PDB file of C-alpha atoms in Angstrom:
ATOM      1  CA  UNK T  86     119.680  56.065 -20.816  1.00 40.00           C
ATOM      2  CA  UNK T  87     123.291  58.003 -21.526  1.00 43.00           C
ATOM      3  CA  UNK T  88     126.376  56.663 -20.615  1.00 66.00           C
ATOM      4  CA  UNK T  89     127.888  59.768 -18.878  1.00 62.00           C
ATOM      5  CA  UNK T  90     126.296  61.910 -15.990  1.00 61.00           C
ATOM      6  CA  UNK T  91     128.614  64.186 -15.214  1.00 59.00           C
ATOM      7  CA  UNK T  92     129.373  67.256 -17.365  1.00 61.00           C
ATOM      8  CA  UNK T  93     133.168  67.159 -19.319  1.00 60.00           C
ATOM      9  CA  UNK T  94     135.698  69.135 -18.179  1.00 67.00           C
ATOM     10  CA  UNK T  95     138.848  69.424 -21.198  1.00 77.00           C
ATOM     11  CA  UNK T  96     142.320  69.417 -19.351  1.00 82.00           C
ATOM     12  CA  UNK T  97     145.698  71.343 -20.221  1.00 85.00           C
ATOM     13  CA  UNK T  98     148.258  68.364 -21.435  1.00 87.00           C
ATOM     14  CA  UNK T  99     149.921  69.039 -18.689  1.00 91.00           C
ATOM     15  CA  UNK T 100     147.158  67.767 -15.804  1.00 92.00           C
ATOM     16  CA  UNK T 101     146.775  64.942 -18.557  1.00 93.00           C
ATOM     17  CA  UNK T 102     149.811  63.534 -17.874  1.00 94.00           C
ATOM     18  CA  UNK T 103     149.973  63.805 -14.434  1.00 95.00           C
ATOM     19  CA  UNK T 104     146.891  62.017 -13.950  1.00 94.00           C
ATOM     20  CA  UNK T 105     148.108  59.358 -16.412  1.00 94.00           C
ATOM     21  CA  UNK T 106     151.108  59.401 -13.621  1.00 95.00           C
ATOM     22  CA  UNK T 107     148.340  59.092 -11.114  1.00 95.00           C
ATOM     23  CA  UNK T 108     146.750  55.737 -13.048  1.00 94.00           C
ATOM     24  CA  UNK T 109     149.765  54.340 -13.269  1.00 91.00           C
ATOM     25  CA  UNK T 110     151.102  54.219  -9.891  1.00 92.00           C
ATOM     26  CA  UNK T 111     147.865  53.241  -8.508  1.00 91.00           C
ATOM     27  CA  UNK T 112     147.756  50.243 -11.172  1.00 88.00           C
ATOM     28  CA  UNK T 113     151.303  49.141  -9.774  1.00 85.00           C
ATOM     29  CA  UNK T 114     149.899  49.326  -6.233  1.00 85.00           C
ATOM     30  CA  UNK T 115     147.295  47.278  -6.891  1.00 82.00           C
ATOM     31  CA  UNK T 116     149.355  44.604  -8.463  1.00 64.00           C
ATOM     32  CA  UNK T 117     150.902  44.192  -5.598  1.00 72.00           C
ATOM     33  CA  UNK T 118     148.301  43.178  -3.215  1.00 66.00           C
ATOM     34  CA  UNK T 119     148.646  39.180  -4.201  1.00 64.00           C
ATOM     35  CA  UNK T 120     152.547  39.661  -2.410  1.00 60.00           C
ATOM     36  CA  UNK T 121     150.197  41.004   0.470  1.00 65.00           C
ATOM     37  CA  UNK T 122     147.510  38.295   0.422  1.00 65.00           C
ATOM     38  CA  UNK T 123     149.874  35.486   0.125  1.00 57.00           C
ATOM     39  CA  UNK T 124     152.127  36.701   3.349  1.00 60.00           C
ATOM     40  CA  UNK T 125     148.708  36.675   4.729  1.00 61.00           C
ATOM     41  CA  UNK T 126     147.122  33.388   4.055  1.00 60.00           C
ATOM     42  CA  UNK T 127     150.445  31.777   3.922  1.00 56.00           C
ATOM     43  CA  UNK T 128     151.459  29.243   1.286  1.00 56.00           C
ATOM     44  CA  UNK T 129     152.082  29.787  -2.220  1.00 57.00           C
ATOM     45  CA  UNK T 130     149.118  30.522  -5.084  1.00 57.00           C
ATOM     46  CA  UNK T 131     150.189  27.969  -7.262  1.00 58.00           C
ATOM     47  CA  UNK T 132     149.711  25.368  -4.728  1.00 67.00           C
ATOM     48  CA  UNK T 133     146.424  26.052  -2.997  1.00 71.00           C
ATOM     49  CA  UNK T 134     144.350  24.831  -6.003  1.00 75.00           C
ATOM     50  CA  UNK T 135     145.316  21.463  -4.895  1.00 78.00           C
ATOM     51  CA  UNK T 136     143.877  21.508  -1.581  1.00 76.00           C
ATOM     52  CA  UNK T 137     140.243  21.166  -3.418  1.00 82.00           C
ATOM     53  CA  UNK T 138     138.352  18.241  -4.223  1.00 84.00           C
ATOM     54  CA  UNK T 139     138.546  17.195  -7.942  1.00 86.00           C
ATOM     55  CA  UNK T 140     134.877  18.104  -8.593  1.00 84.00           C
ATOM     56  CA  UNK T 141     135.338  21.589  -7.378  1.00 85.00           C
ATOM     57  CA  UNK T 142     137.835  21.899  -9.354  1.00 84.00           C
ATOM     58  CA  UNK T 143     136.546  20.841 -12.703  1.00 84.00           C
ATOM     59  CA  UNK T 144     133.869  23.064 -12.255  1.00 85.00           C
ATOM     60  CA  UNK T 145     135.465  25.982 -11.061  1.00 84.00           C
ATOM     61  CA  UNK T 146     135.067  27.762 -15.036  1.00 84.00           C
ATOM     62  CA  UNK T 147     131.394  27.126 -15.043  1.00 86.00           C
ATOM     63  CA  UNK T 148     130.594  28.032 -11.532  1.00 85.00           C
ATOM     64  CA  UNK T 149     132.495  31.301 -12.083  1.00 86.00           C
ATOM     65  CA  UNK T 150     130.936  32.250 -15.064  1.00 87.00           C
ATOM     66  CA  UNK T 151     126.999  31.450 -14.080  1.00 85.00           C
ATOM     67  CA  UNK T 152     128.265  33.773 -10.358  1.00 84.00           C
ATOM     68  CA  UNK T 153     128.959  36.726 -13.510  1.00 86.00           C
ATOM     69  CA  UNK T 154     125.917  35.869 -14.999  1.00 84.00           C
ATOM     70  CA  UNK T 155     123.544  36.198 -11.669  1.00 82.00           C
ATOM     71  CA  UNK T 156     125.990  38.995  -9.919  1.00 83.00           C
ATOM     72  CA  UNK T 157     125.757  41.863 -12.540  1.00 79.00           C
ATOM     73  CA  UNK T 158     121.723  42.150 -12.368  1.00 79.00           C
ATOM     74  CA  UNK T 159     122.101  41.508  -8.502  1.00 80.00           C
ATOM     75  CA  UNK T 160     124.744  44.056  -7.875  1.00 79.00           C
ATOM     76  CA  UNK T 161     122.477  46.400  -9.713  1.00 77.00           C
ATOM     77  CA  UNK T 162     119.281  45.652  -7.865  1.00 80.00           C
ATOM     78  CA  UNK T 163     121.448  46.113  -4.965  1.00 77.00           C
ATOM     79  CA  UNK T 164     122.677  49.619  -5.530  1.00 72.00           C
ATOM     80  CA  UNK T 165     119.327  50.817  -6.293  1.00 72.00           C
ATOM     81  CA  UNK T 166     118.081  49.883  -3.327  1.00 69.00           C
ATOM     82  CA  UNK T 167     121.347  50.996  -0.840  1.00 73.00           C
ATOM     83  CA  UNK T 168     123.586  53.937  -1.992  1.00 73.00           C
ATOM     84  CA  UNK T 169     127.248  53.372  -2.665  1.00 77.00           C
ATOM     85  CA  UNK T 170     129.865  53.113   0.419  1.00 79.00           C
ATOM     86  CA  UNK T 171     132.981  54.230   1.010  1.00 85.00           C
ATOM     87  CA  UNK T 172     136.061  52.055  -0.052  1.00 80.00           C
ATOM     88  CA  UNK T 173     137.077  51.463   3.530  1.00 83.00           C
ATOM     89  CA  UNK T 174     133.538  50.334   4.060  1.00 84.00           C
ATOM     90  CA  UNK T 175     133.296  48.196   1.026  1.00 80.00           C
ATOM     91  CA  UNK T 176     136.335  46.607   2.119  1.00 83.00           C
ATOM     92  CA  UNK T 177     135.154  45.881   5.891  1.00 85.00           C
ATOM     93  CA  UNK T 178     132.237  44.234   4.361  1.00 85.00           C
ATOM     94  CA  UNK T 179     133.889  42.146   1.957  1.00 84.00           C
ATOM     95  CA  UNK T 180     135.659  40.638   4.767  1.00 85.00           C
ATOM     96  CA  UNK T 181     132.652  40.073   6.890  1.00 86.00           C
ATOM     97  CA  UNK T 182     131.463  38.247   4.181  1.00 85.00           C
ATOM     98  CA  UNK T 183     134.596  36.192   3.805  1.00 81.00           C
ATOM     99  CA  UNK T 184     134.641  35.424   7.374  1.00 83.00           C
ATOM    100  CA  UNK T 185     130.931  34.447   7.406  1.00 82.00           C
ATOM    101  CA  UNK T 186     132.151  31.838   4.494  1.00 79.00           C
ATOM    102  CA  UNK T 187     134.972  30.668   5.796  1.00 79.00           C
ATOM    103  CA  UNK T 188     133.933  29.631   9.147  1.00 77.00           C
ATOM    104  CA  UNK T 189     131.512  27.078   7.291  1.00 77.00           C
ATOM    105  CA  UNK T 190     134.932  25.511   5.934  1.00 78.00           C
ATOM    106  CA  UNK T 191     134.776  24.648   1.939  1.00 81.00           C
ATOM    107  CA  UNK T 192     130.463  24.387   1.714  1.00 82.00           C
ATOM    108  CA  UNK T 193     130.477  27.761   3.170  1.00 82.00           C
ATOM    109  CA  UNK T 194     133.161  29.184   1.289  1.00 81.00           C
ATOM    110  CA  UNK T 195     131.266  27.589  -1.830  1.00 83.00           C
ATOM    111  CA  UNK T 196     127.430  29.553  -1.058  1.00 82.00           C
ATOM    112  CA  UNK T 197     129.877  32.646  -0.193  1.00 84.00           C
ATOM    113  CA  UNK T 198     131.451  33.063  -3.562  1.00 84.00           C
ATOM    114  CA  UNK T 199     128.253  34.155  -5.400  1.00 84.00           C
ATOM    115  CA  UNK T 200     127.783  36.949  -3.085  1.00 86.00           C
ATOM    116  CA  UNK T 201     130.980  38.041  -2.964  1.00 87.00           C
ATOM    117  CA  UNK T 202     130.927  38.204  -6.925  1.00 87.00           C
ATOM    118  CA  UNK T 203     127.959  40.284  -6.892  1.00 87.00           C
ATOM    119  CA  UNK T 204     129.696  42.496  -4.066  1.00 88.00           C
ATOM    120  CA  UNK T 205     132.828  42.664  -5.793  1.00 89.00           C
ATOM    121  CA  UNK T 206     130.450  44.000  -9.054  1.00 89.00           C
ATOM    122  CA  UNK T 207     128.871  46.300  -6.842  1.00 90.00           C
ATOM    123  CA  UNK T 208     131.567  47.998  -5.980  1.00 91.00           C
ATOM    124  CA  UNK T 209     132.871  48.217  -9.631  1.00 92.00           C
ATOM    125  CA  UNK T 210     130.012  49.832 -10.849  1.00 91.00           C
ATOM    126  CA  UNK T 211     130.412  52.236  -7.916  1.00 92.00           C
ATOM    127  CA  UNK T 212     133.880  53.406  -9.061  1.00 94.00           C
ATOM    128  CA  UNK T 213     131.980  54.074 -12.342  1.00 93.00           C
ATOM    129  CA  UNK T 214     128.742  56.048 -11.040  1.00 92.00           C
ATOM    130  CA  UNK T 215     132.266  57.904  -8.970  1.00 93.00           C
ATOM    131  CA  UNK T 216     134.199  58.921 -12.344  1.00 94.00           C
ATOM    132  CA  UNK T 217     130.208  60.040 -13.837  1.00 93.00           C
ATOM    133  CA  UNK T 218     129.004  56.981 -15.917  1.00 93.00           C
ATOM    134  CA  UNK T 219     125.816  55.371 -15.995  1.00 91.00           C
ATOM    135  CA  UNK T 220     126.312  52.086 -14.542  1.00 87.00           C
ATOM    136  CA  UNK T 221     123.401  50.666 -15.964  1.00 85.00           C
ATOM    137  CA  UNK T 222     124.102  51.563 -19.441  1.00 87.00           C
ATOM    138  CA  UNK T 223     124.906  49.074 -21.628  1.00 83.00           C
ATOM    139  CA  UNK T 224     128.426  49.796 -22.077  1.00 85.00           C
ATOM    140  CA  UNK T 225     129.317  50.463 -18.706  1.00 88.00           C
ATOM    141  CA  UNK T 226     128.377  47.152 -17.599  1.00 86.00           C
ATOM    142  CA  UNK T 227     130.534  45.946 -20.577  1.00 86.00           C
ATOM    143  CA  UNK T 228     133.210  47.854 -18.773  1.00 89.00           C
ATOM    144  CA  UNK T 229     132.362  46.124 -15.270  1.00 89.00           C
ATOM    145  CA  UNK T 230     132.769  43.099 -16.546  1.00 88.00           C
ATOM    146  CA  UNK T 231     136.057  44.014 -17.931  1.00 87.00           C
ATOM    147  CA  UNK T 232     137.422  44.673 -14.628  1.00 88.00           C
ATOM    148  CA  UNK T 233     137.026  41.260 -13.929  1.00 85.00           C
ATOM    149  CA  UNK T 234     139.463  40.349 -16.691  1.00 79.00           C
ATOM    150  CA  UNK T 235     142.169  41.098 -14.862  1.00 79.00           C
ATOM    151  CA  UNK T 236     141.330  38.229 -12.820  1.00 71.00           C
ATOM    152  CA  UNK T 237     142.267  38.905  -8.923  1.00 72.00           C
ATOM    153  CA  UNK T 238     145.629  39.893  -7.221  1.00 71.00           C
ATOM    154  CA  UNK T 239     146.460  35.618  -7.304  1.00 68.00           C
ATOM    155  CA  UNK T 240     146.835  36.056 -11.317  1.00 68.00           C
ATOM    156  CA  UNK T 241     150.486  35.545 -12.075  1.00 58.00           C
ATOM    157  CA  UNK T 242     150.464  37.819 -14.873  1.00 52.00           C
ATOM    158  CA  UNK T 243     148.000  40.859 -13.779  1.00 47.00           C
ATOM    159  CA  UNK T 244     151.114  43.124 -14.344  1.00 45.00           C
ATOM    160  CA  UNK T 245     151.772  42.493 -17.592  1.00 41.00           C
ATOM    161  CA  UNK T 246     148.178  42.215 -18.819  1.00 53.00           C
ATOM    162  CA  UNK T 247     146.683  45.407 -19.508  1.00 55.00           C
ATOM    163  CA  UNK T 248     144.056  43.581 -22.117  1.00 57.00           C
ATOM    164  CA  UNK T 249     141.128  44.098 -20.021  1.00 59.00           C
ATOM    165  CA  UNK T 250     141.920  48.283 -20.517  1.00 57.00           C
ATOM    166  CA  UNK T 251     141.479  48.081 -24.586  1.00 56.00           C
ATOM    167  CA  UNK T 252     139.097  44.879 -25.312  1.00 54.00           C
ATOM    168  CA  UNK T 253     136.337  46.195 -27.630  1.00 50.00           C
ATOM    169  CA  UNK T 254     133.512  43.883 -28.860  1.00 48.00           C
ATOM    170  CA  UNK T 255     129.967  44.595 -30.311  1.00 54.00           C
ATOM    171  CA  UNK T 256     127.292  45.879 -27.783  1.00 50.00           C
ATOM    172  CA  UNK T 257     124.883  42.621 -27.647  1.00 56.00           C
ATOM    173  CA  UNK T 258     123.554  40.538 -25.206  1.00 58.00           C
ATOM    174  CA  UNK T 259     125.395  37.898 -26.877  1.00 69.00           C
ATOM    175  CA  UNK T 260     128.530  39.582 -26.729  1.00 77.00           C
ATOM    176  CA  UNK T 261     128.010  40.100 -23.209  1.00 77.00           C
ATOM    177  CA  UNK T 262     127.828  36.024 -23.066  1.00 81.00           C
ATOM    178  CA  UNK T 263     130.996  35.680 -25.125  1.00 82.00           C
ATOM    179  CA  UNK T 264     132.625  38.363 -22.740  1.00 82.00           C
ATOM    180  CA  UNK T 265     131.849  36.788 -19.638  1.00 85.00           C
ATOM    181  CA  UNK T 266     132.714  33.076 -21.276  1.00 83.00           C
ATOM    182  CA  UNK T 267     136.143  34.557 -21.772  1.00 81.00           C
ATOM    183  CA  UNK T 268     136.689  36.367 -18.549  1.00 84.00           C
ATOM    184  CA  UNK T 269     135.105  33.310 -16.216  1.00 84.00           C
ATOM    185  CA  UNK T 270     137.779  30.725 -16.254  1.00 83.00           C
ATOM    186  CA  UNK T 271     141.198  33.058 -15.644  1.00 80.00           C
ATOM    187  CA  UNK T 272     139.026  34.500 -12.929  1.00 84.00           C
ATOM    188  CA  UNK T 273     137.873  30.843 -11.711  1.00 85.00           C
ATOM    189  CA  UNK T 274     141.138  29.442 -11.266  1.00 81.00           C
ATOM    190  CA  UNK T 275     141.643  32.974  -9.224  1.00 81.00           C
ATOM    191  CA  UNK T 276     138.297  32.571  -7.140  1.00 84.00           C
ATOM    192  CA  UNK T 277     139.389  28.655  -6.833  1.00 84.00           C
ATOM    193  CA  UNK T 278     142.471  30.106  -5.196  1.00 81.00           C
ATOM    194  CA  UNK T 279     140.106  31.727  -2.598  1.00 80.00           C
ATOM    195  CA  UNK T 280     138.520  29.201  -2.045  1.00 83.00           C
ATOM    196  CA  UNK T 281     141.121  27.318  -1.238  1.00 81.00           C
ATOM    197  CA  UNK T 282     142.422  29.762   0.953  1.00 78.00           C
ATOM    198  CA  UNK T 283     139.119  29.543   2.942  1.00 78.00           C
ATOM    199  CA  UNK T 284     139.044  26.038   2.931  1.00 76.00           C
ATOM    200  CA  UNK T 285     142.164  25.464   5.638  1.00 69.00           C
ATOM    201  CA  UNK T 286     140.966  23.573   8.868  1.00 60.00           C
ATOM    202  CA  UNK T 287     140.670  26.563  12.080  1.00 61.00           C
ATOM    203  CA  UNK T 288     141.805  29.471  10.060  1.00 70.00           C
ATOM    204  CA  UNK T 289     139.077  29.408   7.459  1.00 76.00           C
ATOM    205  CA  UNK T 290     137.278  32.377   8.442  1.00 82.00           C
ATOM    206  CA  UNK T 291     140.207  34.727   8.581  1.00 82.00           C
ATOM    207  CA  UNK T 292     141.648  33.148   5.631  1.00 80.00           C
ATOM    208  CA  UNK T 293     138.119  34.255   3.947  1.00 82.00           C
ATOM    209  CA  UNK T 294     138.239  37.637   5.577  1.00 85.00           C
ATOM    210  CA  UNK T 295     141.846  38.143   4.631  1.00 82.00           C
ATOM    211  CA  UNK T 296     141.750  37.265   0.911  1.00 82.00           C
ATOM    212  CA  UNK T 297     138.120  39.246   0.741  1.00 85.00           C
ATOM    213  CA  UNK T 298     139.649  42.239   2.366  1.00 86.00           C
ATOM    214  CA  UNK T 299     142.049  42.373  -0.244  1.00 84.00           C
ATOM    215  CA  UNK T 300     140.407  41.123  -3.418  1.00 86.00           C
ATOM    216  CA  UNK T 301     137.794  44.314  -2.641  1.00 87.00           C
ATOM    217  CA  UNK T 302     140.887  46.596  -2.206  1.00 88.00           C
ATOM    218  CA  UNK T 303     142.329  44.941  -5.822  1.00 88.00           C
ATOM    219  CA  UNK T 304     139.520  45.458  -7.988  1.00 90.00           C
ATOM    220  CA  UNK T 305     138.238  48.776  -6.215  1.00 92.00           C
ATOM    221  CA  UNK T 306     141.640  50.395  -7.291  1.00 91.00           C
ATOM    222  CA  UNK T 307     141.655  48.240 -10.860  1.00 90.00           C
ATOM    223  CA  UNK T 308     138.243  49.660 -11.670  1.00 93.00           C
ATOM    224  CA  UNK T 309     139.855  53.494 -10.667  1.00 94.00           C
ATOM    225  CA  UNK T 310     141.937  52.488 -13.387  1.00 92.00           C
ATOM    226  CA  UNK T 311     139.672  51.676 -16.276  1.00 92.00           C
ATOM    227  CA  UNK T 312     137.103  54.173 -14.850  1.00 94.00           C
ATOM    228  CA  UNK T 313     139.777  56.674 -14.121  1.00 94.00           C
ATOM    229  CA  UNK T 314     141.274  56.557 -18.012  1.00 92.00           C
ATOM    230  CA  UNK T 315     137.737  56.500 -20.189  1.00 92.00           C
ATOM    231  CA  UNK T 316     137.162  60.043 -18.076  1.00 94.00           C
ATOM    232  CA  UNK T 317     140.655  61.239 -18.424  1.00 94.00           C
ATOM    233  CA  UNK T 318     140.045  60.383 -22.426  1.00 92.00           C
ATOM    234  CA  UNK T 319     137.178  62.230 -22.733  1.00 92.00           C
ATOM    235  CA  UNK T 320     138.429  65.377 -20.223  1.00 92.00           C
ATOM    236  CA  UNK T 321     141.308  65.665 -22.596  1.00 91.00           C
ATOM    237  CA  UNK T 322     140.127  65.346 -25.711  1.00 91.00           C
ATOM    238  CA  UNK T 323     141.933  62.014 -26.484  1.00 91.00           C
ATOM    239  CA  UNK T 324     141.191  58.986 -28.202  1.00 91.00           C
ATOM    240  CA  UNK T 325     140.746  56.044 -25.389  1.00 88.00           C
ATOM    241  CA  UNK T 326     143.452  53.836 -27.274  1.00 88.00           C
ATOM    242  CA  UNK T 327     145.906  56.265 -26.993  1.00 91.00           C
ATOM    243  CA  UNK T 328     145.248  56.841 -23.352  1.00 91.00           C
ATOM    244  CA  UNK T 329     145.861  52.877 -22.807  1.00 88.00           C
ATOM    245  CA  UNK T 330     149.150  52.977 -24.864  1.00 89.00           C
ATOM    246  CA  UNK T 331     150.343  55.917 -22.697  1.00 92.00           C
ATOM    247  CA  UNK T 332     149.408  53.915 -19.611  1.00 90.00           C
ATOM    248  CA  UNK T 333     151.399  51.033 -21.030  1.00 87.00           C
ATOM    249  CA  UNK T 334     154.518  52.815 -21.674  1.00 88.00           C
ATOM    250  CA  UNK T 335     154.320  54.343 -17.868  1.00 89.00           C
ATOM    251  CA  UNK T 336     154.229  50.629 -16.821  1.00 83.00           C
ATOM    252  CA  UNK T 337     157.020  48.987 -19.281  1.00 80.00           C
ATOM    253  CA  UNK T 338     159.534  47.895 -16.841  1.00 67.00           C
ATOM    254  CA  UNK T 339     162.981  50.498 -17.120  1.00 47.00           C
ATOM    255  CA  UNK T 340     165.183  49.330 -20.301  1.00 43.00           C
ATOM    256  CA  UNK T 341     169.242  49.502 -18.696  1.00 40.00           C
ATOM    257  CA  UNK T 342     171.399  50.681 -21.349  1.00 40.00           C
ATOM    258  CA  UNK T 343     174.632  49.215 -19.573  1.00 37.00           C
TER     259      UNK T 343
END
């Protein structure tokens, strides 16, 4: 099964630097959707983690990572059973979903989270089949997975981190594992966040809509991103490396030279 559907199409440098302009504004918009979520929700990331029970805690890592394990092959049953939706649709039911969740308090927030997961995949691998890969080759779901790295719009450092753009490993199942073992527990302190969120005494449910609403906005544009710069790689011609250090250098904060 090959990796790209769509035919390649070689751009001027010119219309390869806009859309590297393009990328790069839409990463900085979507690092800026925790601001958003946390105005929503109200309180401060750092201290919702706390409102959990000990136990959820501790096993927020493995949780996380056996919800990647399960989601991938359900998000891809899914799609080949239901075609691919809009983003404004994606997003309304994300928050559905959230809402259904919350309004069980914590245990429903808790049998939400897988689905969501597999949702949130879904939509990944959506952005992919969008820019003309296969997402059921091998490498694309590599690439999925990725996505995930950059851990939610709660992650204090998602503008900084552009590591989930340029990590290369060996295409194996078990590098799949090791992938997923690294990505799970930055992205279960994230989902921990959420679940927090959810877990708030009358205002669960739109709490869980709220934070749902905007973690499928977060990792729809995020996967436009990665998606967005292995296309514009191979429409111009480029090395992907090179595309991910020009993408860096658009998003190095201004150096004064007062």
């Amino acid at each position: 099964m090959t990796e790209i559907l769509s035919p390649v199409q070689r751009l001027s440098p010119q219309q390869t630097e806009a859309e590297l302009d393009a990328l790069a504004e839409r990463y900085r918009n979507a690092a800026g959707t925790g601001l958003q979520l946390l105005n929503m929700v109200g309180g401060k990331a750092e201290n919702l983690l706390d409102r959990l029970p000990d136990s959820v805690r501790s096993g927020l890592g493995s949780a996380t990572e056996q919800a990647l394990r399960l989601a991938m092959g359900a998000a891809t049953r899914s799609r080949r059973a239901v075609p691919d939706q809009s983003p404004k649709a994606n997003r309304m039911m994300s928050a559905a979903m959230g809402a259904a969740g919350g309004v069980g308090g914590l245990p429903g927030a808790l049998v939400e989270l897988p689905a969501t997961t597999a949702f949130l995949l879904r939509t990944i691998q959506g952005v992919a089949a969008e820019h003309g890969f296969d997402p059921e080759a091998e490498s694309v779901t590599f690439d999925c997975i990725r996505v995930f790295a950059a851990a939610g719009p709660l992650a204090h450092d998602d503008g900084a981190d552009l590591g989930f753009l340029s990590l290369r490993l060996s295409l194996s199942g078990g590098a799949l594992q090791k992938l997923i073992a690294q990505v799970a527990p930055k992205l279960g302190v994230v989902m921990g966040q959420k679940l927090a969120a959810q877990a708030v005494p009358v205002l669960g449910a739109v709490a869980g809509a709220t934070t749902n609403y905007v973690f499928s906005g977060y990792y729809q544009q995020m996967a436009q991103v990665h998606f967005g710069l292995r296309r514009l790689a191979i429409d111009a011609d480029v090395p992907h490396e090179d595309m991910v250090h020009q993408l860096q250098l658009r998003l190095q904060p201004a150096v004064s030279k007062g």
